[in-house]
Amino acid sequence: MVDSAPENGAPLIRPAVVVANSEVSKKPKPRMNKFTFASAILASLTSMLLGYDIGVMSGAIIFIKEDMKISDVQIEILVGVLSLYCLIGSIIAGKIADLIDRQYTIALANVIIFVGSLLIGFSTNYAFLMFGRFVTGFFCFFSGISHLIP
């Protein structure tokens, strides 16, 4: 606190009250919930997997075109449809996360993303590849957004 001194008008500074360490109440450490921590890791990995999927598809599309003998229009649809699938997933994500707990939603969606990645990897024709992209794109965005919805 600062008061004015009566003699010369200079401010008088009082020393602050020192509190002993034993008097300060210590907050208990919050307990780490393992399931919540695992859900946060899975949600982070989901966002990373979406970016990884986009990057891998940009390099693999040349070989997919040669192996499956598909046209340029089919390639454009295959690459660009992921945004549409993510839009559908984001519209439905809030309602489904309200029906079941968000943590379980994220865990379930990550399992489905894994299945979608297997579908893409083992696809033998264009329709099977598009179905794998649908499963992966829809649920990848779904699990990434479901932890953000209040």
PDB file of C-alpha atoms in Angstrom:
ATOM      1  CA  MET A   1       0.000   0.000   0.000  1.00  0.00           C
ATOM      2  CA  VAL A   2       1.139   3.512  -0.696  1.00  0.00           C
ATOM      3  CA  ASP A   3       0.401   6.439   1.633  1.00  0.00           C
ATOM      4  CA  SER A   4       1.687   9.970   1.417  1.00  0.00           C
ATOM      5  CA  ALA A   5       4.147  10.990   4.104  1.00  0.00           C
ATOM      6  CA  PRO A   6       3.278  14.170   5.973  1.00  0.00           C
ATOM      7  CA  GLU A   7       6.841  15.602   5.966  1.00  0.00           C
ATOM      8  CA  ASN A   8       7.869  15.945   2.352  1.00  0.00           C
ATOM      9  CA  GLY A   9       4.931  14.557   0.357  1.00  0.00           C
ATOM     10  CA  ALA A  10       6.888  11.511  -0.844  1.00  0.00           C
ATOM     11  CA  PRO A  11       4.936   8.283  -0.911  1.00  0.00           C
ATOM     12  CA  LEU A  12       5.456   5.933   2.004  1.00  0.00           C
ATOM     13  CA  ILE A  13       5.608   2.296   1.008  1.00  0.00           C
ATOM     14  CA  ARG A  14       4.529  -0.264   3.572  1.00  0.00           C
ATOM     15  CA  PRO A  15       6.019  -3.754   3.443  1.00  0.00           C
ATOM     16  CA  ALA A  16       3.732  -6.486   2.182  1.00  0.00           C
ATOM     17  CA  VAL A  17       2.477  -9.091   4.591  1.00  0.00           C
ATOM     18  CA  VAL A  18       4.544 -12.234   4.256  1.00  0.00           C
ATOM     19  CA  VAL A  19       2.636 -15.493   4.528  1.00  0.00           C
ATOM     20  CA  ALA A  20       4.520 -18.524   5.724  1.00  0.00           C
ATOM     21  CA  ASN A  21       4.596 -21.567   3.464  1.00  0.00           C
ATOM     22  CA  SER A  22       2.805 -23.631   6.067  1.00  0.00           C
ATOM     23  CA  GLU A  23      -0.162 -21.244   6.066  1.00  0.00           C
ATOM     24  CA  VAL A  24      -0.785 -21.518   2.314  1.00  0.00           C
ATOM     25  CA  SER A  25      -3.364 -24.187   1.594  1.00  0.00           C
ATOM     26  CA  LYS A  26      -2.191 -26.678  -0.982  1.00  0.00           C
ATOM     27  CA  LYS A  27      -4.670 -27.896  -3.549  1.00  0.00           C
ATOM     28  CA  PRO A  28      -4.872 -31.641  -3.932  1.00  0.00           C
ATOM     29  CA  LYS A  29      -3.529 -32.914  -7.235  1.00  0.00           C
ATOM     30  CA  PRO A  30      -6.290 -33.864  -9.633  1.00  0.00           C
ATOM     31  CA  ARG A  31      -6.505 -37.576 -10.262  1.00  0.00           C
ATOM     32  CA  MET A  32      -5.703 -38.615 -13.825  1.00  0.00           C
ATOM     33  CA  ASN A  33      -8.641 -40.402 -15.391  1.00  0.00           C
ATOM     34  CA  LYS A  34      -7.097 -42.970 -17.720  1.00  0.00           C
ATOM     35  CA  PHE A  35     -10.169 -43.344 -19.914  1.00  0.00           C
ATOM     36  CA  THR A  36     -10.417 -39.574 -20.455  1.00  0.00           C
ATOM     37  CA  PHE A  37      -6.723 -39.410 -21.269  1.00  0.00           C
ATOM     38  CA  ALA A  38      -7.059 -42.272 -23.757  1.00  0.00           C
ATOM     39  CA  SER A  39     -10.070 -40.564 -25.365  1.00  0.00           C
ATOM     40  CA  ALA A  40      -8.111 -37.334 -25.771  1.00  0.00           C
ATOM     41  CA  ILE A  41      -5.250 -39.226 -27.393  1.00  0.00           C
ATOM     42  CA  LEU A  42      -7.656 -41.015 -29.744  1.00  0.00           C
ATOM     43  CA  ALA A  43      -9.331 -37.733 -30.719  1.00  0.00           C
ATOM     44  CA  SER A  44      -5.943 -36.208 -31.488  1.00  0.00           C
ATOM     45  CA  LEU A  45      -4.908 -39.226 -33.511  1.00  0.00           C
ATOM     46  CA  THR A  46      -8.132 -39.028 -35.489  1.00  0.00           C
ATOM     47  CA  SER A  47      -7.349 -35.522 -36.680  1.00  0.00           C
ATOM     48  CA  MET A  48      -3.841 -36.602 -37.515  1.00  0.00           C
ATOM     49  CA  LEU A  49      -5.135 -39.624 -39.431  1.00  0.00           C
ATOM     50  CA  LEU A  50      -7.383 -37.422 -41.553  1.00  0.00           C
ATOM     51  CA  GLY A  51      -4.392 -35.316 -42.608  1.00  0.00           C
ATOM     52  CA  TYR A  52      -2.319 -38.423 -43.175  1.00  0.00           C
ATOM     53  CA  ASP A  53      -5.066 -39.923 -45.339  1.00  0.00           C
ATOM     54  CA  ILE A  54      -5.209 -36.801 -47.498  1.00  0.00           C
ATOM     55  CA  GLY A  55      -1.429 -36.773 -47.916  1.00  0.00           C
ATOM     56  CA  VAL A  56      -1.160 -40.462 -48.735  1.00  0.00           C
ATOM     57  CA  MET A  57      -3.994 -40.304 -51.265  1.00  0.00           C
ATOM     58  CA  SER A  58      -2.274 -37.490 -53.127  1.00  0.00           C
ATOM     59  CA  GLY A  59       0.784 -39.689 -53.670  1.00  0.00           C
ATOM     60  CA  ALA A  60      -1.022 -42.995 -54.145  1.00  0.00           C
ATOM     61  CA  ILE A  61      -3.555 -41.722 -56.651  1.00  0.00           C
ATOM     62  CA  ILE A  62      -1.093 -42.187 -59.529  1.00  0.00           C
ATOM     63  CA  PHE A  63      -0.710 -45.886 -58.754  1.00  0.00           C
ATOM     64  CA  ILE A  64      -4.427 -46.343 -58.070  1.00  0.00           C
ATOM     65  CA  LYS A  65      -5.212 -44.899 -61.495  1.00  0.00           C
ATOM     66  CA  GLU A  66      -2.801 -47.299 -63.205  1.00  0.00           C
ATOM     67  CA  ASP A  67      -3.806 -50.410 -61.228  1.00  0.00           C
ATOM     68  CA  MET A  68      -7.584 -49.968 -61.376  1.00  0.00           C
ATOM     69  CA  LYS A  69      -7.658 -48.387 -64.833  1.00  0.00           C
ATOM     70  CA  ILE A  70      -9.972 -45.556 -63.748  1.00  0.00           C
ATOM     71  CA  SER A  71     -10.563 -42.248 -65.518  1.00  0.00           C
ATOM     72  CA  ASP A  72      -9.525 -38.762 -64.455  1.00  0.00           C
ATOM     73  CA  VAL A  73     -13.106 -37.917 -63.488  1.00  0.00           C
ATOM     74  CA  GLN A  74     -13.236 -40.935 -61.181  1.00  0.00           C
ATOM     75  CA  ILE A  75      -9.946 -39.843 -59.627  1.00  0.00           C
ATOM     76  CA  GLU A  76     -11.338 -36.347 -59.026  1.00  0.00           C
ATOM     77  CA  ILE A  77     -14.445 -37.785 -57.407  1.00  0.00           C
ATOM     78  CA  LEU A  78     -12.411 -40.190 -55.289  1.00  0.00           C
ATOM     79  CA  VAL A  79     -10.179 -37.441 -53.923  1.00  0.00           C
ATOM     80  CA  GLY A  80     -12.775 -34.672 -53.626  1.00  0.00           C
ATOM     81  CA  VAL A  81     -15.614 -36.677 -52.121  1.00  0.00           C
ATOM     82  CA  LEU A  82     -13.871 -36.826 -48.738  1.00  0.00           C
ATOM     83  CA  SER A  83     -14.989 -33.263 -47.997  1.00  0.00           C
ATOM     84  CA  LEU A  84     -18.592 -34.216 -48.694  1.00  0.00           C
ATOM     85  CA  TYR A  85     -18.347 -37.230 -46.409  1.00  0.00           C
ATOM     86  CA  CYS A  86     -16.839 -35.054 -43.678  1.00  0.00           C
ATOM     87  CA  LEU A  87     -19.738 -32.619 -44.039  1.00  0.00           C
ATOM     88  CA  ILE A  88     -22.246 -35.421 -43.558  1.00  0.00           C
ATOM     89  CA  GLY A  89     -20.320 -36.673 -40.544  1.00  0.00           C
ATOM     90  CA  SER A  90     -20.224 -33.236 -38.923  1.00  0.00           C
ATOM     91  CA  ILE A  91     -23.986 -32.791 -39.287  1.00  0.00           C
ATOM     92  CA  ILE A  92     -24.740 -36.087 -37.566  1.00  0.00           C
ATOM     93  CA  ALA A  93     -21.915 -35.992 -34.997  1.00  0.00           C
ATOM     94  CA  GLY A  94     -23.670 -33.857 -32.410  1.00  0.00           C
ATOM     95  CA  LYS A  95     -26.834 -35.916 -32.221  1.00  0.00           C
ATOM     96  CA  ILE A  96     -25.068 -39.239 -31.944  1.00  0.00           C
ATOM     97  CA  ALA A  97     -22.646 -37.882 -29.340  1.00  0.00           C
ATOM     98  CA  ASP A  98     -25.662 -36.795 -27.285  1.00  0.00           C
ATOM     99  CA  LEU A  99     -27.195 -40.270 -27.497  1.00  0.00           C
ATOM    100  CA  ILE A 100     -24.095 -42.031 -26.239  1.00  0.00           C
ATOM    101  CA  ASP A 101     -21.232 -40.545 -24.278  1.00  0.00           C
ATOM    102  CA  ARG A 102     -18.655 -38.587 -26.280  1.00  0.00           C
ATOM    103  CA  GLN A 103     -15.774 -40.683 -25.024  1.00  0.00           C
ATOM    104  CA  TYR A 104     -17.425 -43.887 -26.209  1.00  0.00           C
ATOM    105  CA  THR A 105     -18.300 -42.166 -29.485  1.00  0.00           C
ATOM    106  CA  ILE A 106     -14.667 -41.306 -30.110  1.00  0.00           C
ATOM    107  CA  ALA A 107     -13.492 -44.821 -29.268  1.00  0.00           C
ATOM    108  CA  LEU A 108     -16.116 -46.423 -31.507  1.00  0.00           C
ATOM    109  CA  ALA A 109     -15.387 -44.044 -34.376  1.00  0.00           C
ATOM    110  CA  ASN A 110     -11.666 -44.810 -34.220  1.00  0.00           C
ATOM    111  CA  VAL A 111     -12.372 -48.522 -34.521  1.00  0.00           C
ATOM    112  CA  ILE A 112     -14.570 -47.808 -37.553  1.00  0.00           C
ATOM    113  CA  ILE A 113     -11.836 -45.617 -39.068  1.00  0.00           C
ATOM    114  CA  PHE A 114      -9.472 -48.561 -38.749  1.00  0.00           C
ATOM    115  CA  VAL A 115     -11.984 -50.773 -40.553  1.00  0.00           C
ATOM    116  CA  GLY A 116     -12.390 -48.113 -43.273  1.00  0.00           C
ATOM    117  CA  SER A 117      -8.623 -47.993 -43.749  1.00  0.00           C
ATOM    118  CA  LEU A 118      -8.575 -51.765 -44.165  1.00  0.00           C
ATOM    119  CA  LEU A 119     -11.363 -51.485 -46.746  1.00  0.00           C
ATOM    120  CA  ILE A 120      -9.338 -48.950 -48.714  1.00  0.00           C
ATOM    121  CA  GLY A 121      -6.199 -51.051 -48.482  1.00  0.00           C
ATOM    122  CA  PHE A 122      -7.880 -54.231 -49.677  1.00  0.00           C
ATOM    123  CA  SER A 123     -10.098 -52.665 -52.320  1.00  0.00           C
ATOM    124  CA  THR A 124     -10.130 -54.409 -55.664  1.00  0.00           C
ATOM    125  CA  ASN A 125     -12.429 -52.107 -57.639  1.00  0.00           C
ATOM    126  CA  TYR A 126     -13.603 -48.505 -57.705  1.00  0.00           C
ATOM    127  CA  ALA A 127     -16.871 -49.070 -55.836  1.00  0.00           C
ATOM    128  CA  PHE A 128     -15.124 -50.861 -52.977  1.00  0.00           C
ATOM    129  CA  LEU A 129     -12.558 -48.059 -52.811  1.00  0.00           C
ATOM    130  CA  MET A 130     -15.310 -45.417 -52.672  1.00  0.00           C
ATOM    131  CA  PHE A 131     -17.069 -47.310 -49.880  1.00  0.00           C
ATOM    132  CA  GLY A 132     -13.828 -47.397 -47.879  1.00  0.00           C
ATOM    133  CA  ARG A 133     -13.386 -43.650 -48.424  1.00  0.00           C
ATOM    134  CA  PHE A 134     -16.948 -43.089 -47.223  1.00  0.00           C
ATOM    135  CA  VAL A 135     -16.440 -45.056 -44.024  1.00  0.00           C
ATOM    136  CA  THR A 136     -13.091 -43.428 -43.302  1.00  0.00           C
ATOM    137  CA  GLY A 137     -14.129 -39.864 -44.191  1.00  0.00           C
ATOM    138  CA  PHE A 138     -17.469 -39.924 -42.427  1.00  0.00           C
ATOM    139  CA  PHE A 139     -16.232 -41.361 -39.164  1.00  0.00           C
ATOM    140  CA  CYS A 140     -12.859 -39.592 -39.171  1.00  0.00           C
ATOM    141  CA  PHE A 141     -14.486 -36.201 -39.055  1.00  0.00           C
ATOM    142  CA  PHE A 142     -17.247 -37.526 -36.814  1.00  0.00           C
ATOM    143  CA  SER A 143     -14.887 -38.624 -34.075  1.00  0.00           C
ATOM    144  CA  GLY A 144     -12.724 -35.520 -34.436  1.00  0.00           C
ATOM    145  CA  ILE A 145     -15.661 -33.139 -33.976  1.00  0.00           C
ATOM    146  CA  SER A 146     -17.593 -35.032 -31.328  1.00  0.00           C
ATOM    147  CA  HIS A 147     -15.260 -33.987 -28.515  1.00  0.00           C
ATOM    148  CA  LEU A 148     -15.753 -30.313 -29.388  1.00  0.00           C
ATOM    149  CA  ILE A 149     -19.548 -30.259 -29.116  1.00  0.00           C
ATOM    150  CA  PRO A 150     -20.788 -29.008 -25.726  1.00  0.00           C
TER     151      PRO A 150
END
